[in-house]
mmCIF file of N, CA and C in Angstrom:
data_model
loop_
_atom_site.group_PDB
_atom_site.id
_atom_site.type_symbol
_atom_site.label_atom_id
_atom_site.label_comp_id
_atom_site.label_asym_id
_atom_site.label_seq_id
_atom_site.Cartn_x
_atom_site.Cartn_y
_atom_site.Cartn_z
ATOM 1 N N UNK A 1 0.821 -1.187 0.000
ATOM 2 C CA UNK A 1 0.000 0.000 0.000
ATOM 3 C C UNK A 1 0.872 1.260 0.000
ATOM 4 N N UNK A 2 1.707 1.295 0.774
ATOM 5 C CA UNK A 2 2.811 1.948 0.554
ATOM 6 C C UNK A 2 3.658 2.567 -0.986
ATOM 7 N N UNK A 3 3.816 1.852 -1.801
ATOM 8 C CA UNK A 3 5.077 1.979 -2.494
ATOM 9 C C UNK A 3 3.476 2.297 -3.510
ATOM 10 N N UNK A 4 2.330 2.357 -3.384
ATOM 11 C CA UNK A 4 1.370 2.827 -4.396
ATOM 12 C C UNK A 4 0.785 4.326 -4.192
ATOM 13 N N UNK A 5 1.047 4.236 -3.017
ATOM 14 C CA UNK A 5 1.036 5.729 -2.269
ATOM 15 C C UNK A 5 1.751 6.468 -2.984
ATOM 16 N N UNK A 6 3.052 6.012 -2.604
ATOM 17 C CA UNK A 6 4.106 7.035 -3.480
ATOM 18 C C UNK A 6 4.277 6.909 -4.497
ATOM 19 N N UNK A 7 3.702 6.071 -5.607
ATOM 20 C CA UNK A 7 3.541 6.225 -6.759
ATOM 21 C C UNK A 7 2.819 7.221 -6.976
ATOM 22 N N UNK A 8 1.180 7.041 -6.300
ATOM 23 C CA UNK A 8 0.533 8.489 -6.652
ATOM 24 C C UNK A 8 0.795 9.960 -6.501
ATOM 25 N N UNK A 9 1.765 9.785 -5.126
ATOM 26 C CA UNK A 9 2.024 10.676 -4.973
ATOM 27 C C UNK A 9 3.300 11.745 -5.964
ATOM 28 N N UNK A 10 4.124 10.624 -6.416
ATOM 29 C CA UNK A 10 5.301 10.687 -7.460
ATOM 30 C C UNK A 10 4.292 11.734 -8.268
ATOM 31 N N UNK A 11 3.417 11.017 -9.238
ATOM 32 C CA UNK A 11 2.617 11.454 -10.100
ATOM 33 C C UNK A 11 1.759 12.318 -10.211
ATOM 34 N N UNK A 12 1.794 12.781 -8.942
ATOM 35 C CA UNK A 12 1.345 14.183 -8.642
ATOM 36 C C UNK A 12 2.063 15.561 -8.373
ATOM 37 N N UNK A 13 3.053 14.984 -7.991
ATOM 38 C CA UNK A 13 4.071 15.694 -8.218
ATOM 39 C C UNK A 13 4.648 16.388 -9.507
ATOM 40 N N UNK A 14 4.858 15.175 -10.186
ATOM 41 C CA UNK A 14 5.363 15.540 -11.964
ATOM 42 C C UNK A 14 3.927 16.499 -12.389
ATOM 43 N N UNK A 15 3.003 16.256 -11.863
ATOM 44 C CA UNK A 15 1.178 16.902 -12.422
ATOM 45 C C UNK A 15 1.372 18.434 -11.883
ATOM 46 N N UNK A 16 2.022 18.581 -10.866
ATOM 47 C CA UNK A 16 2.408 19.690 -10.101
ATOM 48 C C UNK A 16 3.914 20.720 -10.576
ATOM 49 N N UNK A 17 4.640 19.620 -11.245
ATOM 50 C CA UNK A 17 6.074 20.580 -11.934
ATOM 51 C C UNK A 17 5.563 20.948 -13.003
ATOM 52 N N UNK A 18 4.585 20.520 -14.264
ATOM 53 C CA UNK A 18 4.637 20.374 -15.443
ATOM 54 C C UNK A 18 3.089 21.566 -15.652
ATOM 55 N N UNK A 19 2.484 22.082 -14.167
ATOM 56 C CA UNK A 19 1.289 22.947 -14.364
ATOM 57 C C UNK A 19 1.702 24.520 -15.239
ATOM 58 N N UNK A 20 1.131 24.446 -15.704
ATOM 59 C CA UNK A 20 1.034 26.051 -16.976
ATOM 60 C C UNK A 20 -0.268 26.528 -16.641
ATOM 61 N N UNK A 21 -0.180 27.851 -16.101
ATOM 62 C CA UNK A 21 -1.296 28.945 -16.238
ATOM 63 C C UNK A 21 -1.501 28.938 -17.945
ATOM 64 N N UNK A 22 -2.748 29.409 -18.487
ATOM 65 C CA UNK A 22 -3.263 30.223 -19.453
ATOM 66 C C UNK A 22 -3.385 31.236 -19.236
ATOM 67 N N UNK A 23 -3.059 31.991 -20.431
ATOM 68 C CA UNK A 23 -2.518 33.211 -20.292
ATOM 69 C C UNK A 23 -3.851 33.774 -20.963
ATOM 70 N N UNK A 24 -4.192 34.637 -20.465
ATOM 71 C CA UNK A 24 -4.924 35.230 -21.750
ATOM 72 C C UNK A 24 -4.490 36.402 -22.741
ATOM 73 N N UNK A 25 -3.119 37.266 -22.143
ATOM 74 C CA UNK A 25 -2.344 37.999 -22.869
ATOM 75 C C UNK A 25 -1.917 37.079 -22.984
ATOM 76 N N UNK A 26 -0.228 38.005 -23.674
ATOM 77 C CA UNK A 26 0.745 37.754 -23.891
ATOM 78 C C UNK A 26 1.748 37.196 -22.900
ATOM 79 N N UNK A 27 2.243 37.828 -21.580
ATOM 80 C CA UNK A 27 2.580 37.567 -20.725
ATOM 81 C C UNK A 27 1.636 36.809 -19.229
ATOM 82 N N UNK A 28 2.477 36.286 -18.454
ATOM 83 C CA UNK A 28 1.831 35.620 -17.267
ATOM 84 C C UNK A 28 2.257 36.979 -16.017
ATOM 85 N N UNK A 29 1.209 37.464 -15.496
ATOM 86 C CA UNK A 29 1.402 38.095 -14.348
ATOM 87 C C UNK A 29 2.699 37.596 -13.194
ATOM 88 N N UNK A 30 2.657 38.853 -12.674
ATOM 89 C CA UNK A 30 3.898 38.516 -11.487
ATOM 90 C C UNK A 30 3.300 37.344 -10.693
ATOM 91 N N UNK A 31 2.155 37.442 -9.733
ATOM 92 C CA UNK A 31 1.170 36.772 -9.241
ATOM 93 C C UNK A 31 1.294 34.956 -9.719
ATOM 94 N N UNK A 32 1.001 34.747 -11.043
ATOM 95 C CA UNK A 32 0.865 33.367 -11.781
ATOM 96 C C UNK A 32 2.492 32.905 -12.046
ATOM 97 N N UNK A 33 3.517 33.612 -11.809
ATOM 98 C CA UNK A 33 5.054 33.112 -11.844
ATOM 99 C C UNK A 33 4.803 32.613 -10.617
ATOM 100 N N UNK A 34 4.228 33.537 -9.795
ATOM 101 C CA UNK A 34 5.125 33.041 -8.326
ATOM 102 C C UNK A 34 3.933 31.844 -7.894
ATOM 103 N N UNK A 35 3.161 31.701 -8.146
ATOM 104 C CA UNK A 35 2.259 30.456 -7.951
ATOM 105 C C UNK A 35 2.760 29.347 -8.694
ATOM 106 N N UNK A 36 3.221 29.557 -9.832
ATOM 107 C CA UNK A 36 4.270 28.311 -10.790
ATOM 108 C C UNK A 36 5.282 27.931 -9.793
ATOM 109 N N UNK A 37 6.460 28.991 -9.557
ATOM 110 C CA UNK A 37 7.031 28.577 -8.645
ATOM 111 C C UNK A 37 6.597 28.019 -7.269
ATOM 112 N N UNK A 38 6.197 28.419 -7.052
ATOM 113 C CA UNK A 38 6.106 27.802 -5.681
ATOM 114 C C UNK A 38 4.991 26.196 -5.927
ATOM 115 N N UNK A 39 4.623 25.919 -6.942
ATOM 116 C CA UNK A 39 3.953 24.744 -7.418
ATOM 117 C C UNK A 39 5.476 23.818 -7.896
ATOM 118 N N UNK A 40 5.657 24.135 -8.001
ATOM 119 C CA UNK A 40 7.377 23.570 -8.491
ATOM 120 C C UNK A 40 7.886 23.260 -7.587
ATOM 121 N N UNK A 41 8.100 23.746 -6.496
ATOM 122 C CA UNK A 41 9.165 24.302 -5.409
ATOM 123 C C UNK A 41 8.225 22.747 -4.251
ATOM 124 N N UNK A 42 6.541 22.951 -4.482
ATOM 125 C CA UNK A 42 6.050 21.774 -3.753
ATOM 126 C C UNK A 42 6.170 20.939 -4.315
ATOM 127 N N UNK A 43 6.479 20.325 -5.484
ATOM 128 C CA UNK A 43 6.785 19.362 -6.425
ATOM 129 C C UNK A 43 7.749 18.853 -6.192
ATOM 130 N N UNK A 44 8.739 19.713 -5.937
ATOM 131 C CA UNK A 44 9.747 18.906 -5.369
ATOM 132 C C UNK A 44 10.120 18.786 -3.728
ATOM 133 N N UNK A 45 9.560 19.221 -3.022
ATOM 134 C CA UNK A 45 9.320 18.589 -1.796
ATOM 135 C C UNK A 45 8.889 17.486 -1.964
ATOM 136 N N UNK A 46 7.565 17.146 -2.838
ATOM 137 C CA UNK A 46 7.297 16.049 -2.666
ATOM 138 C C UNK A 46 7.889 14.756 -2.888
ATOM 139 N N UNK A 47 8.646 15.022 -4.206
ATOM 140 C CA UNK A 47 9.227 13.842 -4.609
ATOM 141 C C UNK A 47 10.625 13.759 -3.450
ATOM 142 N N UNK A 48 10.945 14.983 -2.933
ATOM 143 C CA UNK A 48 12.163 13.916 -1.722
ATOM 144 C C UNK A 48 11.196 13.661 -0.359
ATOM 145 N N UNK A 49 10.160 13.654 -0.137
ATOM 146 C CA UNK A 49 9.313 13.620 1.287
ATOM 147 C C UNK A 49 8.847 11.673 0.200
ATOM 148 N N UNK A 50 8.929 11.300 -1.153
ATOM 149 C CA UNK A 50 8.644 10.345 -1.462
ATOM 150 C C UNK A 50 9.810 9.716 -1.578
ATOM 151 N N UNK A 51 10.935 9.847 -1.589
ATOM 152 C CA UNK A 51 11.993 9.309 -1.542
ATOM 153 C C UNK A 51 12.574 8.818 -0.371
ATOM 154 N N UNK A 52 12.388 9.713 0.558
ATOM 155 C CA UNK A 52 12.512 9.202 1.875
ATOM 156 C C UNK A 52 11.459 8.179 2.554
ATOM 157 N N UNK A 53 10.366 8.386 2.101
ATOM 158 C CA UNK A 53 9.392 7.158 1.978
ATOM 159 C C UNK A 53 10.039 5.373 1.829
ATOM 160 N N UNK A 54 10.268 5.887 0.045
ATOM 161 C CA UNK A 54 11.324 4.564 -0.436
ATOM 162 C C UNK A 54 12.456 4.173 0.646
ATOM 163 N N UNK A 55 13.007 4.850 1.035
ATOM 164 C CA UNK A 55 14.361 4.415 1.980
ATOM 165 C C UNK A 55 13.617 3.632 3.283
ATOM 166 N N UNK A 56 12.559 4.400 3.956
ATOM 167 C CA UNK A 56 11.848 3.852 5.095
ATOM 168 C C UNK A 56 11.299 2.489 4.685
ATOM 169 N N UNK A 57 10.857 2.386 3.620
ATOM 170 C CA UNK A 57 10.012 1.153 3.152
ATOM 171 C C UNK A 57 11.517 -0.379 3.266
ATOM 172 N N UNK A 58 11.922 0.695 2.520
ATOM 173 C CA UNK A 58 13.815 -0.520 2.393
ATOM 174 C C UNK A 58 14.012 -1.137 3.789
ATOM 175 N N UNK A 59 14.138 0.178 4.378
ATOM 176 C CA UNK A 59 14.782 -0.549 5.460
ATOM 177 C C UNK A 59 13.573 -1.246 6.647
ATOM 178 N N UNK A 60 12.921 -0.984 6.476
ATOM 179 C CA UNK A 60 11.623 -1.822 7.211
ATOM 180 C C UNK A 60 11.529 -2.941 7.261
ATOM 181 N N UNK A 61 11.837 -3.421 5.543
ATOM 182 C CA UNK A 61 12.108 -4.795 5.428
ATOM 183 C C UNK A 61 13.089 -5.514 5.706
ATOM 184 N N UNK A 62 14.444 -4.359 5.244
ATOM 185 C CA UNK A 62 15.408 -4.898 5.980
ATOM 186 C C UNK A 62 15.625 -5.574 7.612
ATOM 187 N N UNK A 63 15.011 -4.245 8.279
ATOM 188 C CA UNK A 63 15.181 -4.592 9.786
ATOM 189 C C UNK A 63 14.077 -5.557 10.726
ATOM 190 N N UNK A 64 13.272 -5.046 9.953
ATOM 191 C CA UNK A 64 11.629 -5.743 10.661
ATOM 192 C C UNK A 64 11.382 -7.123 10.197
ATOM 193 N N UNK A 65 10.977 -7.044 8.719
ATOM 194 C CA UNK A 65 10.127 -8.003 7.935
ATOM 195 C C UNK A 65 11.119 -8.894 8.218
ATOM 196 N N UNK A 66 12.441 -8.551 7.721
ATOM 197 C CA UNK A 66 13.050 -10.034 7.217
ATOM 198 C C UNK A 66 13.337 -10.812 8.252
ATOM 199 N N UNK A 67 14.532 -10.566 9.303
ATOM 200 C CA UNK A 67 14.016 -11.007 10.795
ATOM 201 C C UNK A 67 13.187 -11.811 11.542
ATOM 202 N N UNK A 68 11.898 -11.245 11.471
ATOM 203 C CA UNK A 68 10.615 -11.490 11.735
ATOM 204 C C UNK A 68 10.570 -13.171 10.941
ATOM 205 N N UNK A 69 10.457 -12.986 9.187
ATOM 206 C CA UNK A 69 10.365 -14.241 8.439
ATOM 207 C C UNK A 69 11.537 -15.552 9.072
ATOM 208 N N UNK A 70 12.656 -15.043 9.101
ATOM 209 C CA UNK A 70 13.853 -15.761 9.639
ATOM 210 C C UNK A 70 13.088 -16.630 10.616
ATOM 211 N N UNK A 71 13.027 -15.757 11.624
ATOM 212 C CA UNK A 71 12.610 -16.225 13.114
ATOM 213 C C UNK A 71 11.466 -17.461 13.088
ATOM 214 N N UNK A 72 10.528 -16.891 12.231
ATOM 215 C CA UNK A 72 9.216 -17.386 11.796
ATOM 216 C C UNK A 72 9.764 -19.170 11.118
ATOM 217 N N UNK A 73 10.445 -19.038 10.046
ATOM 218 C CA UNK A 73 11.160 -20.333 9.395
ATOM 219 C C UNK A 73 12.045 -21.097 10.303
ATOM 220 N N UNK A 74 12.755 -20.604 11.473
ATOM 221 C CA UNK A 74 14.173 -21.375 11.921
ATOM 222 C C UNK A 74 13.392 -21.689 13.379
ATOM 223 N N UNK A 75 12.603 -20.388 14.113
ATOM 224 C CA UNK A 75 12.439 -21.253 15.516
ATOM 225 C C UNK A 75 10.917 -21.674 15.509
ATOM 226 N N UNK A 76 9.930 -20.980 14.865
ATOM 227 C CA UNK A 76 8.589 -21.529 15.196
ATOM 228 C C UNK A 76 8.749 -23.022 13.847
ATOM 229 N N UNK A 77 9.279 -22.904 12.888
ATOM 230 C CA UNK A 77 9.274 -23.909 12.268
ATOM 231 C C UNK A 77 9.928 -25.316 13.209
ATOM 232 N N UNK A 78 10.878 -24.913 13.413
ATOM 233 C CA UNK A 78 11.534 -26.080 14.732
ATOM 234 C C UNK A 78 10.801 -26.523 15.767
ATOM 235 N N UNK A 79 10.458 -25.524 16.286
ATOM 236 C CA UNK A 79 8.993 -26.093 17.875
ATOM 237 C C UNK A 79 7.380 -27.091 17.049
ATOM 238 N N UNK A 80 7.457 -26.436 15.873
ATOM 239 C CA UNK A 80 6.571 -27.328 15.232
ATOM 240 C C UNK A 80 6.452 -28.565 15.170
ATOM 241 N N UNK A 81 7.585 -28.923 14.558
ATOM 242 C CA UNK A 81 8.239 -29.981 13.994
ATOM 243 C C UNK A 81 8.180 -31.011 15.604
ATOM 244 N N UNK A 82 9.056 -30.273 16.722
ATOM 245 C CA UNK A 82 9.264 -31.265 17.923
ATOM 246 C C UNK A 82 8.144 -31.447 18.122
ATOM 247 N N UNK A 83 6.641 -30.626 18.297
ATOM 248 C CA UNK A 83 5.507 -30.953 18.492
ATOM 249 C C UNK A 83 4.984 -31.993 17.810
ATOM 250 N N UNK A 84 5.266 -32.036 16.446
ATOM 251 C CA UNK A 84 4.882 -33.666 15.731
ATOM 252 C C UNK A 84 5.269 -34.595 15.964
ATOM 253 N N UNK A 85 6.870 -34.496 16.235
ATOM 254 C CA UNK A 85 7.436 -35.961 16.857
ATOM 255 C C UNK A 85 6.401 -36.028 18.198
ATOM 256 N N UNK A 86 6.638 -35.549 19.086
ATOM 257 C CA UNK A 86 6.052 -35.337 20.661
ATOM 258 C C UNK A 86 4.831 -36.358 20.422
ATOM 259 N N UNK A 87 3.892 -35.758 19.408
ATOM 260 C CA UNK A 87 2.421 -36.100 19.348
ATOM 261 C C UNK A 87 2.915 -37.327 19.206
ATOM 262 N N UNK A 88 3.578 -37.657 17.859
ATOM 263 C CA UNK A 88 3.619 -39.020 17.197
ATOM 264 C C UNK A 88 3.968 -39.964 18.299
ATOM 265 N N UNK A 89 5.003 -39.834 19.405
ATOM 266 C CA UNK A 89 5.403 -40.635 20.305
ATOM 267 C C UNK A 89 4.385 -40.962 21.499
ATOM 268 N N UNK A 90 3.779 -39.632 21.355
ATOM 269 C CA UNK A 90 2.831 -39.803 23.004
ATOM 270 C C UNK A 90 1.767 -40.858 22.329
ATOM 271 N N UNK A 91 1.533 -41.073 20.922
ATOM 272 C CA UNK A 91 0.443 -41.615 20.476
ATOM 273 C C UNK A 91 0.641 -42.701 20.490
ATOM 274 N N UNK A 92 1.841 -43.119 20.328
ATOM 275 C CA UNK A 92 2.459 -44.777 20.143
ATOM 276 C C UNK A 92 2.893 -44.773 21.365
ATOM 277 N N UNK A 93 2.722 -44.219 22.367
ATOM 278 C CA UNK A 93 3.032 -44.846 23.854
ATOM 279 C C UNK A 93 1.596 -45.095 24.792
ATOM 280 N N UNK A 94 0.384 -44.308 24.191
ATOM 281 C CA UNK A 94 -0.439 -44.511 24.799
ATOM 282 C C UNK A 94 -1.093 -45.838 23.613
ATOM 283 N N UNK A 95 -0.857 -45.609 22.532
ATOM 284 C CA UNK A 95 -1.414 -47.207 22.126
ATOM 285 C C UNK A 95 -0.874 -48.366 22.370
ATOM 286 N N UNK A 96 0.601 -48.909 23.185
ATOM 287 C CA UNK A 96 1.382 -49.674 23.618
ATOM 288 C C UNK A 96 0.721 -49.715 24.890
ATOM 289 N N UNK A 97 0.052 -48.863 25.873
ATOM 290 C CA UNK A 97 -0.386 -48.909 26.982
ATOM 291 C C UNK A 97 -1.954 -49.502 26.717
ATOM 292 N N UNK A 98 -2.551 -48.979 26.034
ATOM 293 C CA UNK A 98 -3.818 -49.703 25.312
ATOM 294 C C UNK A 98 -3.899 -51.097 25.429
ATOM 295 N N UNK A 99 -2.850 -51.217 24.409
ATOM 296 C CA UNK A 99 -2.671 -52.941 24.193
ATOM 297 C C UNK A 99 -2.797 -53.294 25.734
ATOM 298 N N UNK A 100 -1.604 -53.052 26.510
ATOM 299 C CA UNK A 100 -1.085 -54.007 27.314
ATOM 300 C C UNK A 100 -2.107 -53.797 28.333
ATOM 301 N N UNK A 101 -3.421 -53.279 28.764
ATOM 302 C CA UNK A 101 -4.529 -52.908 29.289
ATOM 303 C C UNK A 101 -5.130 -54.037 28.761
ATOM 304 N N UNK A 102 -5.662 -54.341 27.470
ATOM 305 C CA UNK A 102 -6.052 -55.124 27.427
ATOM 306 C C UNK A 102 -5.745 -56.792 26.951
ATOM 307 N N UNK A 103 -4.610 -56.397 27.727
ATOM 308 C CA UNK A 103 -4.064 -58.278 27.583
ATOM 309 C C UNK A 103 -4.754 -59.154 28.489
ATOM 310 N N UNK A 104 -4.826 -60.290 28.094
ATOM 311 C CA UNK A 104 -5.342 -61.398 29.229
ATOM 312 C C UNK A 104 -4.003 -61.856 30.266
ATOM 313 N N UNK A 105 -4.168 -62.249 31.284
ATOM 314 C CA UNK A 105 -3.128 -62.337 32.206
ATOM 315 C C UNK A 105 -1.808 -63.317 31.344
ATOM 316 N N UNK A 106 -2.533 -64.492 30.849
ATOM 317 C CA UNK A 106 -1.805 -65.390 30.122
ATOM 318 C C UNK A 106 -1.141 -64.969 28.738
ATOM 319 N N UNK A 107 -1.437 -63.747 28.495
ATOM 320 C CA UNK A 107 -0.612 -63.301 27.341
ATOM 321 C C UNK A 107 0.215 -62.299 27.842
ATOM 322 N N UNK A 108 -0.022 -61.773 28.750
ATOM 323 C CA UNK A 108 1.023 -60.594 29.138
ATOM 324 C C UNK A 108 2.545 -60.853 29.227
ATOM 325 N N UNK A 109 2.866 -62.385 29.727
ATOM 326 C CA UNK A 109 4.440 -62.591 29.879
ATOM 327 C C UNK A 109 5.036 -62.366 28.804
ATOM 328 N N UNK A 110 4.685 -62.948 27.734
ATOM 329 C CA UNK A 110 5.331 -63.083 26.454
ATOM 330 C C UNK A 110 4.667 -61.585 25.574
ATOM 331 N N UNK A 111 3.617 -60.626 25.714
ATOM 332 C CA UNK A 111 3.706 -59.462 25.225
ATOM 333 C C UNK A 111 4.451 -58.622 26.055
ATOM 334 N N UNK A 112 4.835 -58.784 26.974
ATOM 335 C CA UNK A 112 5.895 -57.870 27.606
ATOM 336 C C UNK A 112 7.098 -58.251 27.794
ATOM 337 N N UNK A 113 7.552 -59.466 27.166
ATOM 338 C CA UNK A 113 8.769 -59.831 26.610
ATOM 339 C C UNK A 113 9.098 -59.002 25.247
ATOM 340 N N UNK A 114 8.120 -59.066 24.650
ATOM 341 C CA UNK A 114 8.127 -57.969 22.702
ATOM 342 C C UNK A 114 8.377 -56.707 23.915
#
């Protein structure tokens, strides 16, 4: 949303350097120079108030986003992962307990020999 912002805003800018009074003489009044200029003069404020935008956006990702993704892939991906083993084991230890719950007395020696 950002980097469309300052697109529009880019483009309003250039809409803002490139404005021409109509004249209806020959010449443009003192008045309509200094409104050019100073339409110019905000034109280019804007485009470095959008440039500095771009740099903030850079480094955002640099410092924030990417980080953030890292962290996201190396430690929550890892705690995941032990959580599946975890499950998988607690599941095959409570179905080994299952079984042996329901053994008959006469089978238990030799299933708890396996």
């Amino acid at each position: 949303a950002l980097t469309d912002l300052s697109a529009a805003q880019r483009k309003f800018a250039d809409s803002l350097n490139e404005f021409k009074f109509r004249c209806i003489g020959d010449a443009e009044t003192d008045d309509e120079i200094c409104i050019a200029k100073s339409l110019q003069e905000f034109a280019t404020v804007l485009r470095n108030l959008e440039d500095e935008r771009m740099r903030m956006i850079e480094n955002a990702s640099e410092v924030l986003i990417t980080p953030l993704e890292k962290f996201r892939k190396e430690q929550i991906g890892a705690a995941k992962d032990a959580k599946k083993k975890y499950d998988k084991e607690t599941e095959k230890y409570c179905g080994v307990l299952e079984k042996h719950l329901n053994l008959s007395s006469k089978k238990k020696e030799s299933q708890l020999q396996e």
